[in-house]
mmCIF file of C-alpha atoms and ligand atoms in Angstrom:
data_model
loop_
_atom_site.group_PDB
_atom_site.id
_atom_site.type_symbol
_atom_site.label_atom_id
_atom_site.label_comp_id
_atom_site.label_asym_id
_atom_site.label_seq_id
_atom_site.Cartn_x
_atom_site.Cartn_y
_atom_site.Cartn_z
ATOM 1 C CA UNK A 1 10.612 2.341 13.379
ATOM 2 C CA UNK A 2 12.459 3.492 10.326
ATOM 3 C CA UNK A 3 11.138 6.575 8.530
ATOM 4 C CA UNK A 4 11.007 6.080 4.759
ATOM 5 C CA UNK A 5 9.470 7.584 1.648
ATOM 6 C CA UNK A 6 7.998 5.749 -1.305
ATOM 7 C CA UNK A 7 10.082 6.316 -4.427
ATOM 8 C CA UNK A 8 8.996 5.445 -7.978
ATOM 9 C CA UNK A 9 12.442 5.128 -9.518
ATOM 10 C CA UNK A 10 14.615 7.592 -11.395
ATOM 11 C CA UNK A 11 12.808 6.998 -14.704
ATOM 12 C CA UNK A 12 9.386 8.071 -13.510
ATOM 13 C CA UNK A 13 9.446 9.879 -10.174
ATOM 14 C CA UNK A 14 9.551 13.680 -10.085
ATOM 15 C CA UNK A 15 11.109 13.350 -6.625
ATOM 16 C CA UNK A 16 14.823 12.538 -6.517
ATOM 17 C CA UNK A 17 16.778 10.420 -4.041
ATOM 18 C CA UNK A 18 18.842 13.512 -3.245
ATOM 19 C CA UNK A 19 15.701 15.361 -2.182
ATOM 20 C CA UNK A 20 14.513 12.429 -0.102
ATOM 21 C CA UNK A 21 17.906 12.239 1.602
ATOM 22 C CA UNK A 22 17.458 15.846 2.747
ATOM 23 C CA UNK A 23 14.207 15.207 4.624
ATOM 24 C CA UNK A 24 15.313 15.044 8.269
ATOM 25 C CA UNK A 25 15.112 11.565 9.707
ATOM 26 C CA UNK A 26 14.333 9.734 6.468
ATOM 27 C CA UNK A 27 16.863 6.946 6.054
ATOM 28 C CA UNK A 28 15.249 4.603 3.581
ATOM 29 C CA UNK A 29 13.029 4.316 0.533
ATOM 30 C CA UNK A 30 10.296 1.904 -0.337
ATOM 31 C CA UNK A 31 10.424 1.025 -3.986
ATOM 32 C CA UNK A 32 10.058 -1.774 -6.517
ATOM 33 C CA UNK A 33 11.406 -2.893 -9.874
ATOM 34 C CA UNK A 34 9.241 -0.854 -12.189
ATOM 35 C CA UNK A 35 10.003 -2.780 -15.380
ATOM 36 C CA UNK A 36 8.434 -5.996 -14.139
ATOM 37 C CA UNK A 37 4.872 -7.235 -14.612
ATOM 38 C CA UNK A 38 2.891 -9.176 -11.993
ATOM 39 C CA UNK A 39 3.955 -12.813 -12.261
ATOM 40 C CA UNK A 40 7.494 -12.168 -13.537
ATOM 41 C CA UNK A 41 10.471 -13.677 -11.778
ATOM 42 C CA UNK A 42 12.730 -10.762 -10.818
ATOM 43 C CA UNK A 43 16.286 -10.545 -12.008
ATOM 44 C CA UNK A 44 18.928 -10.557 -9.280
ATOM 45 C CA UNK A 45 21.205 -8.106 -11.095
ATOM 46 C CA UNK A 46 18.313 -5.682 -11.460
ATOM 47 C CA UNK A 47 17.643 -5.900 -7.707
ATOM 48 C CA UNK A 48 21.339 -5.235 -7.059
ATOM 49 C CA UNK A 49 21.367 -2.252 -9.402
ATOM 50 C CA UNK A 50 18.306 -0.786 -7.672
ATOM 51 C CA UNK A 51 19.940 -1.209 -4.280
ATOM 52 C CA UNK A 52 23.206 0.327 -5.487
ATOM 53 C CA UNK A 53 21.459 3.369 -6.942
ATOM 54 C CA UNK A 54 19.646 3.984 -3.658
ATOM 55 C CA UNK A 55 22.770 3.363 -1.561
ATOM 56 C CA UNK A 56 24.746 5.854 -3.669
ATOM 57 C CA UNK A 57 22.477 8.613 -2.304
ATOM 58 C CA UNK A 58 23.040 7.609 1.281
ATOM 59 C CA UNK A 59 19.699 5.822 1.661
ATOM 60 C CA UNK A 60 18.724 2.163 1.775
ATOM 61 C CA UNK A 61 15.961 0.058 0.298
ATOM 62 C CA UNK A 62 13.897 -0.592 3.427
ATOM 63 C CA UNK A 63 11.339 -2.740 1.671
ATOM 64 C CA UNK A 64 9.478 -3.446 -1.541
ATOM 65 C CA UNK A 65 6.088 -2.005 -2.419
ATOM 66 C CA UNK A 66 4.922 -4.036 -4.180
ATOM 67 C CA UNK A 67 5.711 -7.464 -5.508
ATOM 68 C CA UNK A 68 2.355 -7.683 -7.257
ATOM 69 C CA UNK A 69 0.300 -10.850 -7.407
ATOM 70 C CA UNK A 70 -0.707 -12.267 -10.776
ATOM 71 C CA UNK A 71 -4.468 -12.477 -11.358
ATOM 72 C CA UNK A 72 -4.199 -16.266 -11.854
ATOM 73 C CA UNK A 73 -3.217 -16.548 -8.171
ATOM 74 C CA UNK A 74 -6.079 -14.358 -6.959
ATOM 75 C CA UNK A 75 -8.593 -16.154 -9.189
ATOM 76 C CA UNK A 76 -7.178 -19.633 -8.493
ATOM 77 C CA UNK A 77 -6.504 -20.675 -12.100
ATOM 78 C CA UNK A 78 -4.472 -23.835 -12.825
ATOM 79 C CA UNK A 79 -1.500 -21.762 -14.004
ATOM 80 C CA UNK A 80 -1.226 -20.148 -10.553
ATOM 81 C CA UNK A 81 1.413 -22.702 -9.496
ATOM 82 C CA UNK A 82 3.847 -21.399 -12.079
ATOM 83 C CA UNK A 83 3.280 -17.804 -10.968
ATOM 84 C CA UNK A 84 3.667 -18.777 -7.317
ATOM 85 C CA UNK A 85 6.918 -20.504 -8.219
ATOM 86 C CA UNK A 86 8.117 -17.257 -9.830
ATOM 87 C CA UNK A 87 7.037 -15.309 -6.736
ATOM 88 C CA UNK A 88 9.018 -17.661 -4.510
ATOM 89 C CA UNK A 89 12.126 -17.215 -6.666
ATOM 90 C CA UNK A 90 11.700 -13.434 -6.468
ATOM 91 C CA UNK A 91 11.423 -13.602 -2.667
ATOM 92 C CA UNK A 92 14.498 -15.803 -2.534
ATOM 93 C CA UNK A 93 16.532 -13.244 -4.472
ATOM 94 C CA UNK A 94 15.234 -10.361 -2.359
ATOM 95 C CA UNK A 95 16.218 -12.279 0.769
ATOM 96 C CA UNK A 96 19.663 -12.977 -0.639
ATOM 97 C CA UNK A 97 19.986 -9.245 -1.307
ATOM 98 C CA UNK A 98 19.094 -8.526 2.326
ATOM 99 C CA UNK A 99 15.638 -7.092 1.675
ATOM 100 C CA UNK A 100 13.212 -8.393 4.274
ATOM 101 C CA UNK A 101 9.874 -6.624 3.879
ATOM 102 C CA UNK A 102 7.480 -7.088 0.977
ATOM 103 C CA UNK A 103 4.161 -5.261 0.642
ATOM 104 C CA UNK A 104 1.491 -6.703 -1.659
ATOM 105 C CA UNK A 105 -2.264 -6.616 -2.036
ATOM 106 C CA UNK A 106 -4.950 -9.129 -2.871
ATOM 107 C CA UNK A 107 -7.531 -6.822 -4.462
ATOM 108 C CA UNK A 108 -9.336 -7.990 -7.590
ATOM 109 C CA UNK A 109 -9.256 -5.760 -10.710
ATOM 110 C CA UNK A 110 -8.743 -2.388 -9.027
ATOM 111 C CA UNK A 111 -6.011 -1.540 -6.547
ATOM 112 C CA UNK A 112 -6.983 1.596 -4.576
ATOM 113 C CA UNK A 113 -10.039 3.498 -5.827
ATOM 114 C CA UNK A 114 -10.701 7.237 -5.784
ATOM 115 C CA UNK A 115 -13.247 9.273 -7.726
ATOM 116 C CA UNK A 116 -11.236 12.516 -7.788
ATOM 117 C CA UNK A 117 -7.487 13.081 -7.867
ATOM 118 C CA UNK A 118 -7.510 16.843 -7.396
ATOM 119 C CA UNK A 119 -10.341 17.972 -5.121
ATOM 120 C CA UNK A 120 -9.640 21.486 -3.902
ATOM 121 C CA UNK A 121 -9.540 21.935 -0.121
ATOM 122 C CA UNK A 122 -10.291 25.216 1.698
ATOM 123 C CA UNK A 123 -6.562 26.051 1.843
ATOM 124 C CA UNK A 124 -6.226 25.695 -1.947
ATOM 125 C CA UNK A 125 -4.295 22.427 -1.844
ATOM 126 C CA UNK A 126 -5.626 19.529 -3.924
ATOM 127 C CA UNK A 127 -6.179 15.996 -2.711
ATOM 128 C CA UNK A 128 -7.506 12.588 -3.682
ATOM 129 C CA UNK A 129 -11.148 12.072 -2.754
ATOM 130 C CA UNK A 130 -13.880 9.446 -2.839
ATOM 131 C CA UNK A 131 -17.590 9.855 -3.354
ATOM 132 C CA UNK A 132 -19.649 6.665 -3.135
ATOM 133 C CA UNK A 133 -22.518 7.905 -5.285
ATOM 134 C CA UNK A 134 -20.123 8.548 -8.161
ATOM 135 C CA UNK A 135 -18.847 4.966 -7.919
ATOM 136 C CA UNK A 136 -22.419 3.636 -7.744
ATOM 137 C CA UNK A 137 -23.311 5.456 -10.953
ATOM 138 C CA UNK A 138 -20.122 4.717 -12.849
ATOM 139 C CA UNK A 139 -19.523 1.965 -15.348
ATOM 140 C CA UNK A 140 -16.271 0.408 -13.994
ATOM 141 C CA UNK A 141 -14.819 0.410 -17.503
ATOM 142 C CA UNK A 142 -15.028 4.204 -17.439
ATOM 143 C CA UNK A 143 -13.380 4.514 -14.027
ATOM 144 C CA UNK A 144 -9.913 5.088 -15.405
ATOM 145 C CA UNK A 145 -11.080 7.483 -18.122
ATOM 146 C CA UNK A 146 -12.955 9.531 -15.531
ATOM 147 C CA UNK A 147 -9.833 10.318 -13.529
ATOM 148 C CA UNK A 148 -7.067 10.023 -16.126
ATOM 149 C CA UNK A 149 -7.203 13.763 -16.899
ATOM 150 C CA UNK A 150 -5.968 14.521 -13.400
ATOM 151 C CA UNK A 151 -2.872 12.320 -13.212
ATOM 152 C CA UNK A 152 -0.483 15.166 -14.207
ATOM 153 C CA UNK A 153 0.849 12.826 -16.897
ATOM 154 C CA UNK A 154 2.062 10.191 -14.438
ATOM 155 C CA UNK A 155 1.212 6.503 -14.640
ATOM 156 C CA UNK A 156 -0.155 5.638 -11.257
ATOM 157 C CA UNK A 157 0.642 2.201 -9.850
ATOM 158 C CA UNK A 158 -2.437 0.041 -9.843
ATOM 159 C CA UNK A 159 -3.901 2.218 -12.628
ATOM 160 C CA UNK A 160 -1.653 1.296 -15.521
ATOM 161 C CA UNK A 161 -3.478 2.082 -18.816
ATOM 162 C CA UNK A 162 -2.706 -1.415 -20.221
ATOM 163 C CA UNK A 163 -4.474 -2.901 -17.225
ATOM 164 C CA UNK A 164 -7.408 -0.525 -17.339
ATOM 165 C CA UNK A 165 -7.984 -1.372 -21.013
ATOM 166 C CA UNK A 166 -8.641 -4.932 -19.848
ATOM 167 C CA UNK A 167 -11.227 -3.999 -17.202
ATOM 168 C CA UNK A 168 -14.082 -5.863 -18.905
ATOM 169 C CA UNK A 169 -11.999 -8.993 -19.427
ATOM 170 C CA UNK A 170 -10.817 -8.832 -15.797
ATOM 171 C CA UNK A 171 -14.377 -8.517 -14.481
ATOM 172 C CA UNK A 172 -15.293 -11.645 -16.481
ATOM 173 C CA UNK A 173 -12.311 -13.515 -15.095
ATOM 174 C CA UNK A 174 -13.335 -12.707 -11.506
ATOM 175 C CA UNK A 175 -17.043 -13.434 -11.963
ATOM 176 C CA UNK A 176 -16.976 -16.690 -9.941
ATOM 177 C CA UNK A 177 -14.668 -15.367 -7.221
ATOM 178 C CA UNK A 178 -16.500 -14.460 -4.039
ATOM 179 C CA UNK A 179 -15.019 -13.591 -0.636
ATOM 180 C CA UNK A 180 -14.698 -17.229 0.392
ATOM 181 C CA UNK A 181 -12.825 -18.118 -2.787
ATOM 182 C CA UNK A 182 -10.571 -15.116 -2.411
ATOM 183 C CA UNK A 183 -9.719 -16.147 1.154
ATOM 184 C CA UNK A 184 -9.036 -19.716 -0.031
ATOM 185 C CA UNK A 185 -6.784 -18.466 -2.843
ATOM 186 C CA UNK A 186 -4.912 -16.201 -0.451
ATOM 187 C CA UNK A 187 -4.394 -19.141 1.913
ATOM 188 C CA UNK A 188 -3.060 -21.313 -0.920
ATOM 189 C CA UNK A 189 -0.618 -18.553 -1.893
ATOM 190 C CA UNK A 190 0.549 -17.842 1.664
ATOM 191 C CA UNK A 191 1.069 -21.516 2.492
ATOM 192 C CA UNK A 192 3.255 -21.870 -0.580
ATOM 193 C CA UNK A 193 5.456 -18.863 0.151
ATOM 194 C CA UNK A 194 5.915 -19.163 3.934
ATOM 195 C CA UNK A 195 8.844 -21.614 3.749
ATOM 196 C CA UNK A 196 10.944 -19.169 1.702
ATOM 197 C CA UNK A 197 9.894 -16.322 4.036
ATOM 198 C CA UNK A 198 11.061 -18.421 7.002
ATOM 199 C CA UNK A 199 14.339 -19.216 5.301
ATOM 200 C CA UNK A 200 15.175 -15.594 4.444
ATOM 201 C CA UNK A 201 13.256 -13.815 7.236
ATOM 202 C CA UNK A 202 10.965 -12.002 4.850
ATOM 203 C CA UNK A 203 8.014 -10.201 6.391
ATOM 204 C CA UNK A 204 5.017 -10.255 4.077
ATOM 205 C CA UNK A 205 2.827 -7.206 4.633
ATOM 206 C CA UNK A 206 -0.575 -7.363 2.980
ATOM 207 C CA UNK A 207 -2.002 -3.970 2.100
ATOM 208 C CA UNK A 208 -5.654 -3.332 2.970
ATOM 209 C CA UNK A 209 -8.334 -2.858 0.383
ATOM 210 C CA UNK A 210 -8.851 0.816 -0.243
ATOM 211 C CA UNK A 211 -11.600 1.807 0.348
ATOM 212 C CA UNK A 212 -12.197 -0.908 2.911
ATOM 213 C CA UNK A 213 -15.347 -2.329 1.343
ATOM 214 C CA UNK A 214 -16.490 -3.924 -1.867
ATOM 215 C CA UNK A 215 -16.470 -1.678 -4.942
ATOM 216 C CA UNK A 216 -18.347 -2.469 -8.164
ATOM 217 C CA UNK A 217 -19.578 -5.700 -6.593
ATOM 218 C CA UNK A 218 -16.038 -7.137 -6.447
ATOM 219 C CA UNK A 219 -15.077 -9.131 -3.347
ATOM 220 C CA UNK A 220 -12.711 -7.346 -0.941
ATOM 221 C CA UNK A 221 -11.432 -9.131 2.138
ATOM 222 C CA UNK A 222 -8.675 -7.116 3.837
ATOM 223 C CA UNK A 223 -11.028 -4.581 5.324
ATOM 224 C CA UNK A 224 -11.300 -4.949 9.111
ATOM 225 C CA UNK A 225 -9.803 -6.597 12.187
ATOM 226 C CA UNK A 226 -11.821 -9.792 12.085
ATOM 227 C CA UNK A 227 -10.862 -10.464 8.464
ATOM 228 C CA UNK A 228 -7.191 -9.731 9.186
ATOM 229 C CA UNK A 229 -7.358 -12.142 12.110
ATOM 230 C CA UNK A 230 -8.844 -14.760 9.847
ATOM 231 C CA UNK A 231 -6.032 -14.216 7.354
ATOM 232 C CA UNK A 232 -3.351 -14.485 10.048
ATOM 233 C CA UNK A 233 -4.894 -17.534 11.688
ATOM 234 C CA UNK A 234 -5.415 -19.457 8.470
ATOM 235 C CA UNK A 235 -1.648 -19.356 7.878
ATOM 236 C CA UNK A 236 -0.290 -18.831 11.353
ATOM 237 C CA UNK A 237 3.254 -17.646 10.833
ATOM 238 C CA UNK A 238 4.848 -14.417 12.157
ATOM 239 C CA UNK A 239 5.994 -13.608 8.611
ATOM 240 C CA UNK A 240 2.366 -13.472 7.513
ATOM 241 C CA UNK A 241 1.563 -9.908 8.550
ATOM 242 C CA UNK A 242 0.137 -6.620 7.449
ATOM 243 C CA UNK A 243 0.835 -3.172 6.130
ATOM 244 C CA UNK A 244 -1.079 -1.043 8.584
ATOM 245 C CA UNK A 245 -2.402 1.703 6.315
ATOM 246 C CA UNK A 246 -4.369 4.208 8.395
ATOM 247 C CA UNK A 247 -5.778 5.919 5.317
ATOM 248 C CA UNK A 248 -7.205 2.665 3.929
ATOM 249 C CA UNK A 249 -8.609 1.069 7.091
ATOM 250 C CA UNK A 250 -9.724 4.527 8.177
ATOM 251 C CA UNK A 251 -12.029 4.920 5.160
ATOM 252 C CA UNK A 252 -14.470 2.964 7.322
ATOM 253 C CA UNK A 253 -15.152 5.013 10.474
ATOM 254 C CA UNK A 254 -16.095 1.781 12.296
ATOM 255 C CA UNK A 255 -12.448 0.695 12.200
ATOM 256 C CA UNK A 256 -10.820 1.755 15.480
ATOM 257 C CA UNK A 257 -7.315 2.415 14.151
ATOM 258 C CA UNK A 258 -5.249 2.512 17.392
ATOM 259 C CA UNK A 259 -7.225 -0.483 18.707
ATOM 260 C CA UNK A 260 -6.501 -2.465 15.533
ATOM 261 C CA UNK A 261 -2.788 -1.693 15.763
ATOM 262 C CA UNK A 262 -2.698 -2.917 19.368
ATOM 263 C CA UNK A 263 -4.548 -6.102 18.407
ATOM 264 C CA UNK A 264 -2.015 -6.758 15.632
ATOM 265 C CA UNK A 265 1.068 -6.630 17.839
ATOM 266 C CA UNK A 266 3.926 -8.574 16.257
ATOM 267 C CA UNK A 267 2.279 -8.704 12.844
ATOM 268 C CA UNK A 268 2.508 -5.074 11.704
ATOM 269 C CA UNK A 269 5.485 -5.223 9.357
ATOM 270 C CA UNK A 270 5.028 -1.904 7.574
ATOM 271 C CA UNK A 271 3.052 1.252 8.310
ATOM 272 C CA UNK A 272 1.484 3.815 5.969
ATOM 273 C CA UNK A 273 0.413 6.695 8.152
ATOM 274 C CA UNK A 274 -1.808 9.450 6.835
ATOM 275 C CA UNK A 275 -4.948 11.343 7.746
ATOM 276 C CA UNK A 276 -8.225 11.818 5.951
ATOM 277 C CA UNK A 277 -11.311 13.901 6.409
ATOM 278 C CA UNK A 278 -14.745 12.258 6.548
ATOM 279 C CA UNK A 279 -17.291 14.749 5.246
ATOM 280 C CA UNK A 280 -20.502 12.702 5.433
ATOM 281 C CA UNK A 281 -21.276 8.992 4.994
ATOM 282 C CA UNK A 282 -19.926 7.947 1.608
ATOM 283 C CA UNK A 283 -17.676 10.957 1.081
ATOM 284 C CA UNK A 284 -14.135 11.484 2.242
ATOM 285 C CA UNK A 285 -11.087 13.400 1.110
ATOM 286 C CA UNK A 286 -7.439 13.096 2.033
ATOM 287 C CA UNK A 287 -5.999 15.696 4.398
ATOM 288 C CA UNK A 288 -2.662 16.938 5.689
ATOM 289 C CA UNK A 289 -1.014 14.504 8.117
ATOM 290 C CA UNK A 290 -1.697 16.866 11.063
ATOM 291 C CA UNK A 291 -4.523 15.545 13.297
ATOM 292 C CA UNK A 292 -6.337 18.877 13.256
ATOM 293 C CA UNK A 293 -6.635 18.837 9.459
ATOM 294 C CA UNK A 294 -8.632 15.594 9.273
ATOM 295 C CA UNK A 295 -10.644 13.007 11.176
ATOM 296 C CA UNK A 296 -7.916 10.852 12.739
ATOM 297 C CA UNK A 297 -6.009 11.258 15.969
ATOM 298 C CA UNK A 298 -2.495 10.842 14.595
ATOM 299 C CA UNK A 299 -0.938 10.943 18.049
ATOM 300 C CA UNK A 300 -3.008 7.914 19.099
ATOM 301 C CA UNK A 301 -2.011 6.043 15.939
ATOM 302 C CA UNK A 302 1.707 6.695 16.527
ATOM 303 C CA UNK A 303 1.345 5.928 20.223
ATOM 304 C CA UNK A 304 -0.255 2.564 19.421
ATOM 305 C CA UNK A 305 2.640 1.763 17.056
ATOM 306 C CA UNK A 306 5.069 2.708 19.808
ATOM 307 C CA UNK A 307 3.209 0.614 22.387
ATOM 308 C CA UNK A 308 3.380 -2.556 20.262
ATOM 309 C CA UNK A 309 7.121 -2.070 19.801
ATOM 310 C CA UNK A 310 6.782 -1.459 16.064
ATOM 311 C CA UNK A 311 10.255 -1.538 14.497
ATOM 312 C CA UNK A 312 9.534 -1.848 10.774
ATOM 313 C CA UNK A 313 9.558 0.758 8.025
ATOM 314 C CA UNK A 314 6.942 3.488 8.186
ATOM 315 C CA UNK A 315 6.115 6.061 5.554
ATOM 316 C CA UNK A 316 3.991 9.137 5.283
ATOM 317 C CA UNK A 317 1.347 8.334 2.732
ATOM 318 C CA UNK A 318 -0.510 10.318 0.110
ATOM 319 C CA UNK A 319 0.346 13.982 0.425
ATOM 320 C CA UNK A 320 -1.698 16.935 -0.731
ATOM 321 C CA UNK A 321 -0.471 18.829 -3.791
ATOM 322 C CA UNK A 322 0.811 22.127 -2.406
ATOM 323 C CA UNK A 323 3.102 25.023 -3.304
ATOM 324 C CA UNK A 324 2.423 24.594 -7.054
ATOM 325 C CA UNK A 325 4.184 21.267 -7.220
ATOM 326 C CA UNK A 326 3.413 19.116 -10.266
ATOM 327 C CA UNK A 327 3.803 15.431 -9.418
ATOM 328 C CA UNK A 328 1.974 12.146 -9.313
ATOM 329 C CA UNK A 329 -1.241 12.743 -7.331
ATOM 330 C CA UNK A 330 -0.608 11.774 -3.702
ATOM 331 C CA UNK A 331 3.133 11.384 -4.233
ATOM 332 C CA UNK A 332 4.684 14.821 -4.445
ATOM 333 C CA UNK A 333 7.666 15.807 -2.338
ATOM 334 C CA UNK A 334 6.470 18.752 -0.260
ATOM 335 C CA UNK A 335 3.502 17.461 1.662
ATOM 336 C CA UNK A 336 5.015 14.033 2.223
ATOM 337 C CA UNK A 337 8.144 15.718 3.603
ATOM 338 C CA UNK A 338 5.932 17.701 5.981
ATOM 339 C CA UNK A 339 4.196 14.435 6.872
ATOM 340 C CA UNK A 340 7.470 12.623 7.614
ATOM 341 C CA UNK A 341 8.645 15.492 9.788
ATOM 342 C CA UNK A 342 5.379 15.646 11.712
ATOM 343 C CA UNK A 343 5.335 11.872 12.295
ATOM 344 C CA UNK A 344 8.958 12.011 13.441
ATOM 345 C CA UNK A 345 8.031 14.812 15.838
ATOM 346 C CA UNK A 346 5.169 12.810 17.319
ATOM 347 C CA UNK A 347 7.478 9.802 17.671
ATOM 348 C CA UNK A 348 10.242 11.764 19.410
ATOM 349 C CA UNK A 349 7.738 13.191 21.896
ATOM 350 C CA UNK A 350 6.273 9.728 22.589
ATOM 351 C CA UNK A 351 9.699 8.153 23.065
ATOM 352 C CA UNK A 352 10.836 10.913 25.435
ATOM 353 C CA UNK A 353 7.581 10.977 27.417
ATOM 354 C CA UNK A 354 7.891 7.227 27.930
ATOM 355 C CA UNK A 355 11.544 7.383 28.956
ATOM 356 C CA UNK A 356 10.688 9.585 31.950
HETATM 357 C C1 DNO B 1 -1.697 3.594 -3.116
HETATM 358 C C2 DNO B 1 -0.944 2.477 -2.507
HETATM 359 C C3 DNO B 1 -1.361 1.125 -3.064
HETATM 360 C C4 DNO B 1 -0.432 0.045 -2.514
HETATM 361 C C5 DNO B 1 -0.756 -1.336 -3.015
HETATM 362 C C6 DNO B 1 0.112 -2.353 -2.324
HETATM 363 O O1 DNO B 1 -1.274 4.713 -3.031
HETATM 364 O O2 DNO B 1 -1.033 2.515 -1.131
HETATM 365 O O3 DNO B 1 -1.307 1.156 -4.449
HETATM 366 O O4 DNO B 1 0.877 0.337 -2.906
HETATM 367 O O5 DNO B 1 -2.082 -1.652 -2.795
HETATM 368 O O6 DNO B 1 0.241 -3.495 -3.107
#
């Protein structure tokens, strides 16, 4: 595995490449071209410039999170072919620039969903949290407004204000899309892009729906092992794989995280590893990466990744806000650095125990 950190670019991230470079064992970043909109064909010079900026700090671009999917593709509108064509050209350029892992998601309207961005934990840190009853009683158009006061002034990916202003229009556009249609549209997209992935050895890593169930009545399909299997079998190609995000699949306590990892051997192309705390059915909050701070056994998760021979990029995921840091919720420096160090420690112990 390669330990990485997500980086939002020098224009908007409070965390610098220099700081990331100083986290022991972190050799790469996961980033994207932040001036592009879903559906745009990326510019090769811009990809080169991004790579050069990262390389100048002694790090490398280990993968892209995300090349976002235009709504026309997810909905299955006639204009999807043009957007798929653009996506293919983007993948081609990434491949030519030696970037071989692309994370994306296939969630309608909302990317990840949380009801609080700064819930206070017993130790005084603040974390992202989810309370089902709040979602059930909330008009989806007010979702963004209800949390926007807690973003610390950062635009959070997936929650861009321009997109949130269009919530009503987006709901209308998705009104005829059910799970079956979404699966069919995903299949159409994957079939179209696999040839370019084969040509340039690009691993596509679909991100799970977070939380791993339907919100606001919208269809959500990347939620559990049987649906992932269906996705992999409908376009059976080793480049059609997943981002194993413990914090997203783990929102549903029925998902056996280490068991899922083992079942996905060969198809886990990227790992987001973090812990969360289940309080009671329908309420969870994010926790420190340490097993003892939340509900997951982080050792078992790392051990499962080791056992399947995982060799892709991995990153600590949402961190708590600690030590008075002011940053994008979930994406400060301090707690993610602690997370990276802890995951590296688990990995070293697993590697050495297995070498004996
Ligand atoms: C949230 C992230 C997601 C993820 C996208 C991938 O913190 O994990 O926004 O990047 O779903 O496309």
